Amino acid sequence: MRHSTGTPHGFSLLELLVSASILVIGILGVLIAFPTSYQNVGHGGRVVQATNLAQQKIEQLRNGSFPPAVGQETTGQYARSWTVNVSGTSPDRLATVTVTVGWTRQTGPMNVQLLTIIPES
């Protein structure tokens, strides 16, 4: 009888089971992380939308009149509020504009707040 001294060809059943187990664990890890990643992307999109709404309101107030103002409005799922505080005397007055945009997430209320100072033109 001859014994082979070379390397064996093929895989053993144990090697196949170990590699399949490692593959399944890797796939499960990706599947478990996917919903969390999807929620984070959705949240990021809402933050961007809220920031855009706040910036739009700042631009409207910048191009409008200069007296003190307080207001609020609802745009879709977002509630937008703003205050304009004027300080100084004309023609060197400054307006401190604060715009807050809020929305509700499953985990509770969220908001974005932008603040800027606008010189009287």
PDB file of N, CA and C in Angstrom, residues 6-111:
ATOM      1  N   GLY A   6       1.684  14.014  -0.580  1.00  0.00           N
ATOM      2  CA  GLY A   6       1.366  15.355  -1.094  1.00  0.00           C
ATOM      3  C   GLY A   6       0.204  15.968  -0.316  1.00  0.00           C
ATOM      4  N   THR A   7      -0.195  17.144  -0.747  1.00  0.00           N
ATOM      5  CA  THR A   7      -1.315  17.822  -0.091  1.00  0.00           C
ATOM      6  C   THR A   7      -2.620  17.201  -0.546  1.00  0.00           C
ATOM      7  N   PRO A   8      -3.594  17.130   0.359  1.00  0.00           N
ATOM      8  CA  PRO A   8      -4.887  16.559  -0.026  1.00  0.00           C
ATOM      9  C   PRO A   8      -5.648  17.525  -0.935  1.00  0.00           C
ATOM     10  N   HIS A   9      -6.433  17.008  -1.821  1.00  0.00           N
ATOM     11  CA  HIS A   9      -7.225  17.817  -2.739  1.00  0.00           C
ATOM     12  C   HIS A   9      -8.642  17.920  -2.202  1.00  0.00           C
ATOM     13  N   GLY A  10      -9.230  19.146  -2.318  1.00  0.00           N
ATOM     14  CA  GLY A  10     -10.599  19.327  -1.879  1.00  0.00           C
ATOM     15  C   GLY A  10     -10.684  19.843  -0.451  1.00  0.00           C
ATOM     16  N   PHE A  11     -11.924  19.947   0.029  1.00  0.00           N
ATOM     17  CA  PHE A  11     -12.188  20.454   1.375  1.00  0.00           C
ATOM     18  C   PHE A  11     -12.823  19.363   2.207  1.00  0.00           C
ATOM     19  N   SER A  12     -12.551  19.393   3.476  1.00  0.00           N
ATOM     20  CA  SER A  12     -13.227  18.449   4.365  1.00  0.00           C
ATOM     21  C   SER A  12     -14.570  19.057   4.766  1.00  0.00           C
ATOM     22  N   LEU A  13     -15.440  18.249   5.280  1.00  0.00           N
ATOM     23  CA  LEU A  13     -16.754  18.713   5.719  1.00  0.00           C
ATOM     24  C   LEU A  13     -16.612  19.741   6.838  1.00  0.00           C
ATOM     25  N   LEU A  14     -15.669  19.561   7.729  1.00  0.00           N
ATOM     26  CA  LEU A  14     -15.446  20.499   8.828  1.00  0.00           C
ATOM     27  C   LEU A  14     -15.021  21.870   8.293  1.00  0.00           C
ATOM     28  N   GLU A  15     -14.126  21.896   7.326  1.00  0.00           N
ATOM     29  CA  GLU A  15     -13.692  23.173   6.740  1.00  0.00           C
ATOM     30  C   GLU A  15     -14.863  23.884   6.058  1.00  0.00           C
ATOM     31  N   LEU A  16     -15.703  23.143   5.403  1.00  0.00           N
ATOM     32  CA  LEU A  16     -16.867  23.716   4.740  1.00  0.00           C
ATOM     33  C   LEU A  16     -17.832  24.317   5.757  1.00  0.00           C
ATOM     34  N   LEU A  17     -18.083  23.612   6.861  1.00  0.00           N
ATOM     35  CA  LEU A  17     -18.985  24.125   7.899  1.00  0.00           C
ATOM     36  C   LEU A  17     -18.425  25.374   8.574  1.00  0.00           C
ATOM     37  N   VAL A  18     -17.135  25.400   8.843  1.00  0.00           N
ATOM     38  CA  VAL A  18     -16.513  26.573   9.473  1.00  0.00           C
ATOM     39  C   VAL A  18     -16.612  27.778   8.545  1.00  0.00           C
ATOM     40  N   SER A  19     -16.295  27.607   7.276  1.00  0.00           N
ATOM     41  CA  SER A  19     -16.348  28.741   6.344  1.00  0.00           C
ATOM     42  C   SER A  19     -17.788  29.216   6.140  1.00  0.00           C
ATOM     43  N   ALA A  20     -18.744  28.300   6.091  1.00  0.00           N
ATOM     44  CA  ALA A  20     -20.152  28.692   5.959  1.00  0.00           C
ATOM     45  C   ALA A  20     -20.615  29.456   7.195  1.00  0.00           C
ATOM     46  N   SER A  21     -20.176  29.033   8.377  1.00  0.00           N
ATOM     47  CA  SER A  21     -20.540  29.729   9.617  1.00  0.00           C
ATOM     48  C   SER A  21     -19.985  31.147   9.633  1.00  0.00           C
ATOM     49  N   ILE A  22     -18.750  31.314   9.213  1.00  0.00           N
ATOM     50  CA  ILE A  22     -18.140  32.652   9.163  1.00  0.00           C
ATOM     51  C   ILE A  22     -18.898  33.538   8.175  1.00  0.00           C
ATOM     52  N   LEU A  23     -19.272  32.997   7.045  1.00  0.00           N
ATOM     53  CA  LEU A  23     -20.025  33.747   6.046  1.00  0.00           C
ATOM     54  C   LEU A  23     -21.389  34.172   6.590  1.00  0.00           C
ATOM     55  N   VAL A  24     -22.087  33.283   7.262  1.00  0.00           N
ATOM     56  CA  VAL A  24     -23.402  33.597   7.831  1.00  0.00           C
ATOM     57  C   VAL A  24     -23.284  34.680   8.898  1.00  0.00           C
ATOM     58  N   ILE A  25     -22.276  34.605   9.748  1.00  0.00           N
ATOM     59  CA  ILE A  25     -22.073  35.626  10.789  1.00  0.00           C
ATOM     60  C   ILE A  25     -21.815  36.987  10.139  1.00  0.00           C
ATOM     61  N   GLY A  26     -21.026  37.022   9.095  1.00  0.00           N
ATOM     62  CA  GLY A  26     -20.757  38.280   8.391  1.00  0.00           C
ATOM     63  C   GLY A  26     -22.010  38.863   7.760  1.00  0.00           C
ATOM     64  N   ILE A  27     -22.804  38.033   7.123  1.00  0.00           N
ATOM     65  CA  ILE A  27     -24.043  38.499   6.493  1.00  0.00           C
ATOM     66  C   ILE A  27     -25.020  39.000   7.547  1.00  0.00           C
ATOM     67  N   LEU A  28     -25.143  38.294   8.666  1.00  0.00           N
ATOM     68  CA  LEU A  28     -26.033  38.740   9.743  1.00  0.00           C
ATOM     69  C   LEU A  28     -25.594  40.090  10.299  1.00  0.00           C
ATOM     70  N   GLY A  29     -24.302  40.297  10.423  1.00  0.00           N
ATOM     71  CA  GLY A  29     -23.802  41.584  10.907  1.00  0.00           C
ATOM     72  C   GLY A  29     -24.224  42.729  10.005  1.00  0.00           C
ATOM     73  N   VAL A  30     -24.140  42.524   8.711  1.00  0.00           N
ATOM     74  CA  VAL A  30     -24.556  43.558   7.754  1.00  0.00           C
ATOM     75  C   VAL A  30     -26.065  43.776   7.838  1.00  0.00           C
ATOM     76  N   LEU A  31     -26.831  42.698   7.914  1.00  0.00           N
ATOM     77  CA  LEU A  31     -28.287  42.819   7.981  1.00  0.00           C
ATOM     78  C   LEU A  31     -28.747  43.509   9.261  1.00  0.00           C
ATOM     79  N   ILE A  32     -28.063  43.279  10.356  1.00  0.00           N
ATOM     80  CA  ILE A  32     -28.423  43.926  11.617  1.00  0.00           C
ATOM     81  C   ILE A  32     -28.095  45.415  11.565  1.00  0.00           C
ATOM     82  N   ALA A  33     -27.005  45.784  10.931  1.00  0.00           N
ATOM     83  CA  ALA A  33     -26.597  47.191  10.854  1.00  0.00           C
ATOM     84  C   ALA A  33     -27.419  47.978   9.840  1.00  0.00           C
ATOM     85  N   PHE A  34     -28.031  47.345   8.872  1.00  0.00           N
ATOM     86  CA  PHE A  34     -28.733  48.045   7.801  1.00  0.00           C
ATOM     87  C   PHE A  34     -29.879  48.922   8.294  1.00  0.00           C
ATOM     88  N   PRO A  35     -30.805  48.454   9.138  1.00  0.00           N
ATOM     89  CA  PRO A  35     -31.902  49.329   9.579  1.00  0.00           C
ATOM     90  C   PRO A  35     -31.410  50.575  10.314  1.00  0.00           C
ATOM     91  N   THR A  36     -30.400  50.439  11.145  1.00  0.00           N
ATOM     92  CA  THR A  36     -29.859  51.589  11.866  1.00  0.00           C
ATOM     93  C   THR A  36     -29.254  52.585  10.890  1.00  0.00           C
ATOM     94  N   SER A  37     -28.520  52.102   9.929  1.00  0.00           N
ATOM     95  CA  SER A  37     -27.928  52.983   8.921  1.00  0.00           C
ATOM     96  C   SER A  37     -29.011  53.684   8.120  1.00  0.00           C
ATOM     97  N   TYR A  38     -30.052  52.969   7.775  1.00  0.00           N
ATOM     98  CA  TYR A  38     -31.161  53.547   7.011  1.00  0.00           C
ATOM     99  C   TYR A  38     -31.835  54.660   7.808  1.00  0.00           C
ATOM    100  N   GLN A  39     -32.048  54.451   9.101  1.00  0.00           N
ATOM    101  CA  GLN A  39     -32.646  55.481   9.956  1.00  0.00           C
ATOM    102  C   GLN A  39     -31.738  56.695  10.048  1.00  0.00           C
ATOM    103  N   ASN A  40     -30.441  56.487  10.162  1.00  0.00           N
ATOM    104  CA  ASN A  40     -29.500  57.604  10.248  1.00  0.00           C
ATOM    105  C   ASN A  40     -29.487  58.425   8.967  1.00  0.00           C
ATOM    106  N   VAL A  41     -29.586  57.771   7.829  1.00  0.00           N
ATOM    107  CA  VAL A  41     -29.641  58.494   6.559  1.00  0.00           C
ATOM    108  C   VAL A  41     -30.924  59.320   6.493  1.00  0.00           C
ATOM    109  N   GLY A  42     -32.035  58.741   6.922  1.00  0.00           N
ATOM    110  CA  GLY A  42     -33.303  59.475   6.947  1.00  0.00           C
ATOM    111  C   GLY A  42     -33.242  60.676   7.869  1.00  0.00           C
ATOM    112  N   HIS A  43     -32.647  60.497   9.041  1.00  0.00           N
ATOM    113  CA  HIS A  43     -32.501  61.606   9.993  1.00  0.00           C
ATOM    114  C   HIS A  43     -31.621  62.700   9.403  1.00  0.00           C
ATOM    115  N   GLY A  44     -30.542  62.315   8.755  1.00  0.00           N
ATOM    116  CA  GLY A  44     -29.663  63.299   8.122  1.00  0.00           C
ATOM    117  C   GLY A  44     -30.395  64.105   7.059  1.00  0.00           C
ATOM    118  N   GLY A  45     -31.256  63.453   6.305  1.00  0.00           N
ATOM    119  CA  GLY A  45     -32.051  64.152   5.295  1.00  0.00           C
ATOM    120  C   GLY A  45     -32.995  65.162   5.917  1.00  0.00           C
ATOM    121  N   ARG A  46     -33.600  64.798   7.059  1.00  0.00           N
ATOM    122  CA  ARG A  46     -34.499  65.734   7.744  1.00  0.00           C
ATOM    123  C   ARG A  46     -33.729  66.917   8.318  1.00  0.00           C
ATOM    124  N   VAL A  47     -32.530  66.683   8.820  1.00  0.00           N
ATOM    125  CA  VAL A  47     -31.703  67.782   9.339  1.00  0.00           C
ATOM    126  C   VAL A  47     -31.336  68.739   8.205  1.00  0.00           C
ATOM    127  N   VAL A  48     -30.983  68.200   7.052  1.00  0.00           N
ATOM    128  CA  VAL A  48     -30.645  69.043   5.900  1.00  0.00           C
ATOM    129  C   VAL A  48     -31.861  69.859   5.469  1.00  0.00           C
ATOM    130  N   GLN A  49     -33.034  69.227   5.408  1.00  0.00           N
ATOM    131  CA  GLN A  49     -34.254  69.936   5.014  1.00  0.00           C
ATOM    132  C   GLN A  49     -34.580  71.039   6.016  1.00  0.00           C
ATOM    133  N   ALA A  50     -34.463  70.755   7.302  1.00  0.00           N
ATOM    134  CA  ALA A  50     -34.734  71.764   8.326  1.00  0.00           C
ATOM    135  C   ALA A  50     -33.737  72.917   8.239  1.00  0.00           C
ATOM    136  N   THR A  51     -32.481  72.616   7.997  1.00  0.00           N
ATOM    137  CA  THR A  51     -31.464  73.664   7.850  1.00  0.00           C
ATOM    138  C   THR A  51     -31.759  74.534   6.635  1.00  0.00           C
ATOM    139  N   ASN A  52     -32.188  73.929   5.537  1.00  0.00           N
ATOM    140  CA  ASN A  52     -32.551  74.703   4.344  1.00  0.00           C
ATOM    141  C   ASN A  52     -33.733  75.623   4.619  1.00  0.00           C
ATOM    142  N   LEU A  53     -34.739  75.128   5.345  1.00  0.00           N
ATOM    143  CA  LEU A  53     -35.891  75.965   5.688  1.00  0.00           C
ATOM    144  C   LEU A  53     -35.479  77.137   6.570  1.00  0.00           C
ATOM    145  N   ALA A  54     -34.579  76.894   7.516  1.00  0.00           N
ATOM    146  CA  ALA A  54     -34.094  77.976   8.379  1.00  0.00           C
ATOM    147  C   ALA A  54     -33.314  78.996   7.560  1.00  0.00           C
ATOM    148  N   GLN A  55     -32.470  78.537   6.660  1.00  0.00           N
ATOM    149  CA  GLN A  55     -31.685  79.446   5.822  1.00  0.00           C
ATOM    150  C   GLN A  55     -32.584  80.273   4.908  1.00  0.00           C
ATOM    151  N   GLN A  56     -33.628  79.656   4.363  1.00  0.00           N
ATOM    152  CA  GLN A  56     -34.569  80.394   3.521  1.00  0.00           C
ATOM    153  C   GLN A  56     -35.226  81.530   4.298  1.00  0.00           C
ATOM    154  N   LYS A  57     -35.629  81.256   5.531  1.00  0.00           N
ATOM    155  CA  LYS A  57     -36.274  82.287   6.345  1.00  0.00           C
ATOM    156  C   LYS A  57     -35.294  83.403   6.669  1.00  0.00           C
ATOM    157  N   ILE A  58     -34.043  83.074   6.952  1.00  0.00           N
ATOM    158  CA  ILE A  58     -33.034  84.110   7.211  1.00  0.00           C
ATOM    159  C   ILE A  58     -32.886  85.002   5.981  1.00  0.00           C
ATOM    160  N   GLU A  59     -32.863  84.418   4.795  1.00  0.00           N
ATOM    161  CA  GLU A  59     -32.734  85.215   3.575  1.00  0.00           C
ATOM    162  C   GLU A  59     -33.958  86.094   3.360  1.00  0.00           C
ATOM    163  N   GLN A  60     -35.157  85.579   3.659  1.00  0.00           N
ATOM    164  CA  GLN A  60     -36.369  86.396   3.551  1.00  0.00           C
ATOM    165  C   GLN A  60     -36.303  87.585   4.505  1.00  0.00           C
ATOM    166  N   LEU A  61     -35.873  87.336   5.732  1.00  0.00           N
ATOM    167  CA  LEU A  61     -35.785  88.414   6.717  1.00  0.00           C
ATOM    168  C   LEU A  61     -34.673  89.394   6.355  1.00  0.00           C
ATOM    169  N   ARG A  62     -33.598  88.912   5.791  1.00  0.00           N
ATOM    170  CA  ARG A  62     -32.490  89.781   5.382  1.00  0.00           C
ATOM    171  C   ARG A  62     -32.947  90.751   4.286  1.00  0.00           C
ATOM    172  N   ASN A  63     -33.795  90.277   3.389  1.00  0.00           N
ATOM    173  CA  ASN A  63     -34.251  91.094   2.264  1.00  0.00           C
ATOM    174  C   ASN A  63     -35.507  91.899   2.577  1.00  0.00           C
ATOM    175  N   GLY A  64     -36.069  91.706   3.753  1.00  0.00           N
ATOM    176  CA  GLY A  64     -37.301  92.401   4.116  1.00  0.00           C
ATOM    177  C   GLY A  64     -37.041  93.647   4.933  1.00  0.00           C
ATOM    178  N   SER A  65     -38.067  94.046   5.672  1.00  0.00           N
ATOM    179  CA  SER A  65     -37.950  95.240   6.510  1.00  0.00           C
ATOM    180  C   SER A  65     -37.109  94.928   7.741  1.00  0.00           C
ATOM    181  N   PHE A  66     -36.739  95.981   8.452  1.00  0.00           N
ATOM    182  CA  PHE A  66     -35.794  95.839   9.552  1.00  0.00           C
ATOM    183  C   PHE A  66     -36.412  95.924  10.946  1.00  0.00           C
ATOM    184  N   PRO A  67     -37.715  96.175  11.112  1.00  0.00           N
ATOM    185  CA  PRO A  67     -38.241  96.284  12.475  1.00  0.00           C
ATOM    186  C   PRO A  67     -38.219  94.936  13.188  1.00  0.00           C
ATOM    187  N   PRO A  68     -38.302  94.967  14.523  1.00  0.00           N
ATOM    188  CA  PRO A  68     -38.322  93.707  15.266  1.00  0.00           C
ATOM    189  C   PRO A  68     -39.496  92.839  14.809  1.00  0.00           C
ATOM    190  N   ALA A  69     -39.293  91.557  14.784  1.00  0.00           N
ATOM    191  CA  ALA A  69     -40.347  90.651  14.332  1.00  0.00           C
ATOM    192  C   ALA A  69     -40.262  89.332  15.080  1.00  0.00           C
ATOM    193  N   VAL A  70     -41.416  88.757  15.270  1.00  0.00           N
ATOM    194  CA  VAL A  70     -41.534  87.414  15.833  1.00  0.00           C
ATOM    195  C   VAL A  70     -42.576  86.709  14.983  1.00  0.00           C
ATOM    196  N   GLY A  71     -42.328  85.470  14.631  1.00  0.00           N
ATOM    197  CA  GLY A  71     -43.309  84.763  13.833  1.00  0.00           C
ATOM    198  C   GLY A  71     -43.101  83.272  13.863  1.00  0.00           C
ATOM    199  N   GLN A  72     -44.105  82.596  13.346  1.00  0.00           N
ATOM    200  CA  GLN A  72     -44.006  81.142  13.220  1.00  0.00           C
ATOM    201  C   GLN A  72     -44.934  80.682  12.116  1.00  0.00           C
ATOM    202  N   GLU A  73     -44.593  79.545  11.525  1.00  0.00           N
ATOM    203  CA  GLU A  73     -45.400  78.947  10.473  1.00  0.00           C
ATOM    204  C   GLU A  73     -45.065  77.464  10.389  1.00  0.00           C
ATOM    205  N   THR A  74     -45.957  76.731   9.750  1.00  0.00           N
ATOM    206  CA  THR A  74     -45.742  75.299   9.565  1.00  0.00           C
ATOM    207  C   THR A  74     -45.569  75.024   8.079  1.00  0.00           C
ATOM    208  N   THR A  75     -44.535  74.266   7.754  1.00  0.00           N
ATOM    209  CA  THR A  75     -44.253  73.876   6.377  1.00  0.00           C
ATOM    210  C   THR A  75     -44.131  72.361   6.348  1.00  0.00           C
ATOM    211  N   GLY A  76     -45.169  71.694   5.881  1.00  0.00           N
ATOM    212  CA  GLY A  76     -45.146  70.232   5.872  1.00  0.00           C
ATOM    213  C   GLY A  76     -45.043  69.694   7.288  1.00  0.00           C
ATOM    214  N   GLN A  77     -44.051  68.873   7.550  1.00  0.00           N
ATOM    215  CA  GLN A  77     -43.865  68.293   8.883  1.00  0.00           C
ATOM    216  C   GLN A  77     -42.987  69.153   9.780  1.00  0.00           C
ATOM    217  N   TYR A  78     -42.589  70.333   9.296  1.00  0.00           N
ATOM    218  CA  TYR A  78     -41.672  71.197  10.034  1.00  0.00           C
ATOM    219  C   TYR A  78     -42.402  72.426  10.565  1.00  0.00           C
ATOM    220  N   ALA A  79     -42.087  72.798  11.803  1.00  0.00           N
ATOM    221  CA  ALA A  79     -42.586  74.037  12.401  1.00  0.00           C
ATOM    222  C   ALA A  79     -41.415  75.011  12.456  1.00  0.00           C
ATOM    223  N   ARG A  80     -41.619  76.196  11.890  1.00  0.00           N
ATOM    224  CA  ARG A  80     -40.535  77.172  11.795  1.00  0.00           C
ATOM    225  C   ARG A  80     -40.931  78.412  12.591  1.00  0.00           C
ATOM    226  N   SER A  81     -40.032  78.858  13.469  1.00  0.00           N
ATOM    227  CA  SER A  81     -40.271  80.083  14.238  1.00  0.00           C
ATOM    228  C   SER A  81     -39.030  80.960  14.154  1.00  0.00           C
ATOM    229  N   TRP A  82     -39.232  82.280  14.320  1.00  0.00           N
ATOM    230  CA  TRP A  82     -38.108  83.199  14.217  1.00  0.00           C
ATOM    231  C   TRP A  82     -38.327  84.415  15.096  1.00  0.00           C
ATOM    232  N   THR A  83     -37.232  85.007  15.489  1.00  0.00           N
ATOM    233  CA  THR A  83     -37.245  86.271  16.225  1.00  0.00           C
ATOM    234  C   THR A  83     -36.183  87.179  15.622  1.00  0.00           C
ATOM    235  N   VAL A  84     -36.504  88.466  15.591  1.00  0.00           N
ATOM    236  CA  VAL A  84     -35.561  89.479  15.121  1.00  0.00           C
ATOM    237  C   VAL A  84     -35.453  90.517  16.229  1.00  0.00           C
ATOM    238  N   ASN A  85     -34.286  90.634  16.829  1.00  0.00           N
ATOM    239  CA  ASN A  85     -34.031  91.627  17.871  1.00  0.00           C
ATOM    240  C   ASN A  85     -33.100  92.690  17.308  1.00  0.00           C
ATOM    241  N   VAL A  86     -33.561  93.936  17.333  1.00  0.00           N
ATOM    242  CA  VAL A  86     -32.786  95.038  16.779  1.00  0.00           C
ATOM    243  C   VAL A  86     -32.091  95.768  17.915  1.00  0.00           C
ATOM    244  N   SER A  87     -30.809  96.075  17.717  1.00  0.00           N
ATOM    245  CA  SER A  87     -30.052  96.825  18.721  1.00  0.00           C
ATOM    246  C   SER A  87     -29.297  97.955  18.039  1.00  0.00           C
ATOM    247  N   GLY A  88     -29.009  98.994  18.789  1.00  0.00           N
ATOM    248  CA  GLY A  88     -28.282 100.137  18.246  1.00  0.00           C
ATOM    249  C   GLY A  88     -29.234 101.185  17.712  1.00  0.00           C
ATOM    250  N   THR A  89     -28.654 102.261  17.189  1.00  0.00           N
ATOM    251  CA  THR A  89     -29.447 103.346  16.614  1.00  0.00           C
ATOM    252  C   THR A  89     -29.114 103.473  15.138  1.00  0.00           C
ATOM    253  N   SER A  90     -30.113 103.935  14.387  1.00  0.00           N
ATOM    254  CA  SER A  90     -29.945 104.074  12.944  1.00  0.00           C
ATOM    255  C   SER A  90     -28.854 105.088  12.640  1.00  0.00           C
ATOM    256  N   PRO A  91     -27.994 104.905  11.724  1.00  0.00           N
ATOM    257  CA  PRO A  91     -27.949 103.883  10.685  1.00  0.00           C
ATOM    258  C   PRO A  91     -27.067 102.699  11.046  1.00  0.00           C
ATOM    259  N   ASP A  92     -26.653 102.616  12.312  1.00  0.00           N
ATOM    260  CA  ASP A  92     -25.729 101.548  12.723  1.00  0.00           C
ATOM    261  C   ASP A  92     -26.422 100.421  13.477  1.00  0.00           C
ATOM    262  N   ARG A  93     -27.685 100.192  13.180  1.00  0.00           N
ATOM    263  CA  ARG A  93     -28.414  99.143  13.893  1.00  0.00           C
ATOM    264  C   ARG A  93     -27.999  97.756  13.401  1.00  0.00           C
ATOM    265  N   LEU A  94     -28.140  96.803  14.299  1.00  0.00           N
ATOM    266  CA  LEU A  94     -27.889  95.400  13.972  1.00  0.00           C
ATOM    267  C   LEU A  94     -29.121  94.595  14.351  1.00  0.00           C
ATOM    268  N   ALA A  95     -29.462  93.637  13.523  1.00  0.00           N
ATOM    269  CA  ALA A  95     -30.574  92.735  13.819  1.00  0.00           C
ATOM    270  C   ALA A  95     -30.004  91.353  14.104  1.00  0.00           C
ATOM    271  N   THR A  96     -30.323  90.834  15.267  1.00  0.00           N
ATOM    272  CA  THR A  96     -29.956  89.458  15.600  1.00  0.00           C
ATOM    273  C   THR A  96     -31.146  88.580  15.234  1.00  0.00           C
ATOM    274  N   VAL A  97     -30.957  87.722  14.257  1.00  0.00           N
ATOM    275  CA  VAL A  97     -32.036  86.878  13.743  1.00  0.00           C
ATOM    276  C   VAL A  97     -31.793  85.447  14.205  1.00  0.00           C
ATOM    277  N   THR A  98     -32.794  84.872  14.848  1.00  0.00           N
ATOM    278  CA  THR A  98     -32.738  83.475  15.281  1.00  0.00           C
ATOM    279  C   THR A  98     -33.902  82.738  14.637  1.00  0.00           C
ATOM    280  N   VAL A  99     -33.603  81.676  13.917  1.00  0.00           N
ATOM    281  CA  VAL A  99     -34.632  80.860  13.274  1.00  0.00           C
ATOM    282  C   VAL A  99     -34.494  79.436  13.804  1.00  0.00           C
ATOM    283  N   THR A 100     -35.606  78.890  14.269  1.00  0.00           N
ATOM    284  CA  THR A 100     -35.637  77.517  14.775  1.00  0.00           C
ATOM    285  C   THR A 100     -36.631  76.718  13.944  1.00  0.00           C
ATOM    286  N   VAL A 101     -36.201  75.570  13.466  1.00  0.00           N
ATOM    287  CA  VAL A 101     -37.075  74.666  12.712  1.00  0.00           C
ATOM    288  C   VAL A 101     -37.136  73.357  13.490  1.00  0.00           C
ATOM    289  N   GLY A 102     -38.345  72.936  13.823  1.00  0.00           N
ATOM    290  CA  GLY A 102     -38.521  71.714  14.604  1.00  0.00           C
ATOM    291  C   GLY A 102     -39.375  70.692  13.878  1.00  0.00           C
ATOM    292  N   TRP A 103     -39.198  69.443  14.234  1.00  0.00           N
ATOM    293  CA  TRP A 103     -39.991  68.337  13.715  1.00  0.00           C
ATOM    294  C   TRP A 103     -39.988  67.241  14.757  1.00  0.00           C
ATOM    295  N   THR A 104     -40.866  66.270  14.585  1.00  0.00           N
ATOM    296  CA  THR A 104     -40.966  65.169  15.542  1.00  0.00           C
ATOM    297  C   THR A 104     -40.423  63.902  14.913  1.00  0.00           C
ATOM    298  N   ARG A 105     -39.564  63.248  15.651  1.00  0.00           N
ATOM    299  CA  ARG A 105     -38.975  61.978  15.247  1.00  0.00           C
ATOM    300  C   ARG A 105     -39.543  60.901  16.170  1.00  0.00           C
ATOM    301  N   GLN A 106     -39.387  59.647  15.835  1.00  0.00           N
ATOM    302  CA  GLN A 106     -39.904  58.566  16.679  1.00  0.00           C
ATOM    303  C   GLN A 106     -39.336  58.638  18.086  1.00  0.00           C
ATOM    304  N   THR A 107     -38.103  59.125  18.207  1.00  0.00           N
ATOM    305  CA  THR A 107     -37.466  59.203  19.520  1.00  0.00           C
ATOM    306  C   THR A 107     -37.809  60.486  20.264  1.00  0.00           C
ATOM    307  N   GLY A 108     -38.546  61.400  19.619  1.00  0.00           N
ATOM    308  CA  GLY A 108     -38.940  62.641  20.277  1.00  0.00           C
ATOM    309  C   GLY A 108     -38.715  63.848  19.387  1.00  0.00           C
ATOM    310  N   PRO A 109     -38.957  65.038  19.947  1.00  0.00           N
ATOM    311  CA  PRO A 109     -38.810  66.256  19.139  1.00  0.00           C
ATOM    312  C   PRO A 109     -37.349  66.568  18.824  1.00  0.00           C
ATOM    313  N   MET A 110     -37.133  67.111  17.633  1.00  0.00           N
ATOM    314  CA  MET A 110     -35.802  67.510  17.177  1.00  0.00           C
ATOM    315  C   MET A 110     -35.910  68.935  16.655  1.00  0.00           C
ATOM    316  N   ASN A 111     -34.781  69.662  16.635  1.00  0.00           N
ATOM    317  CA  ASN A 111     -34.803  70.985  16.025  1.00  0.00           C
ATOM    318  C   ASN A 111     -33.421  71.396  15.550  1.00  0.00           C
TER     319      ASN A 111
END
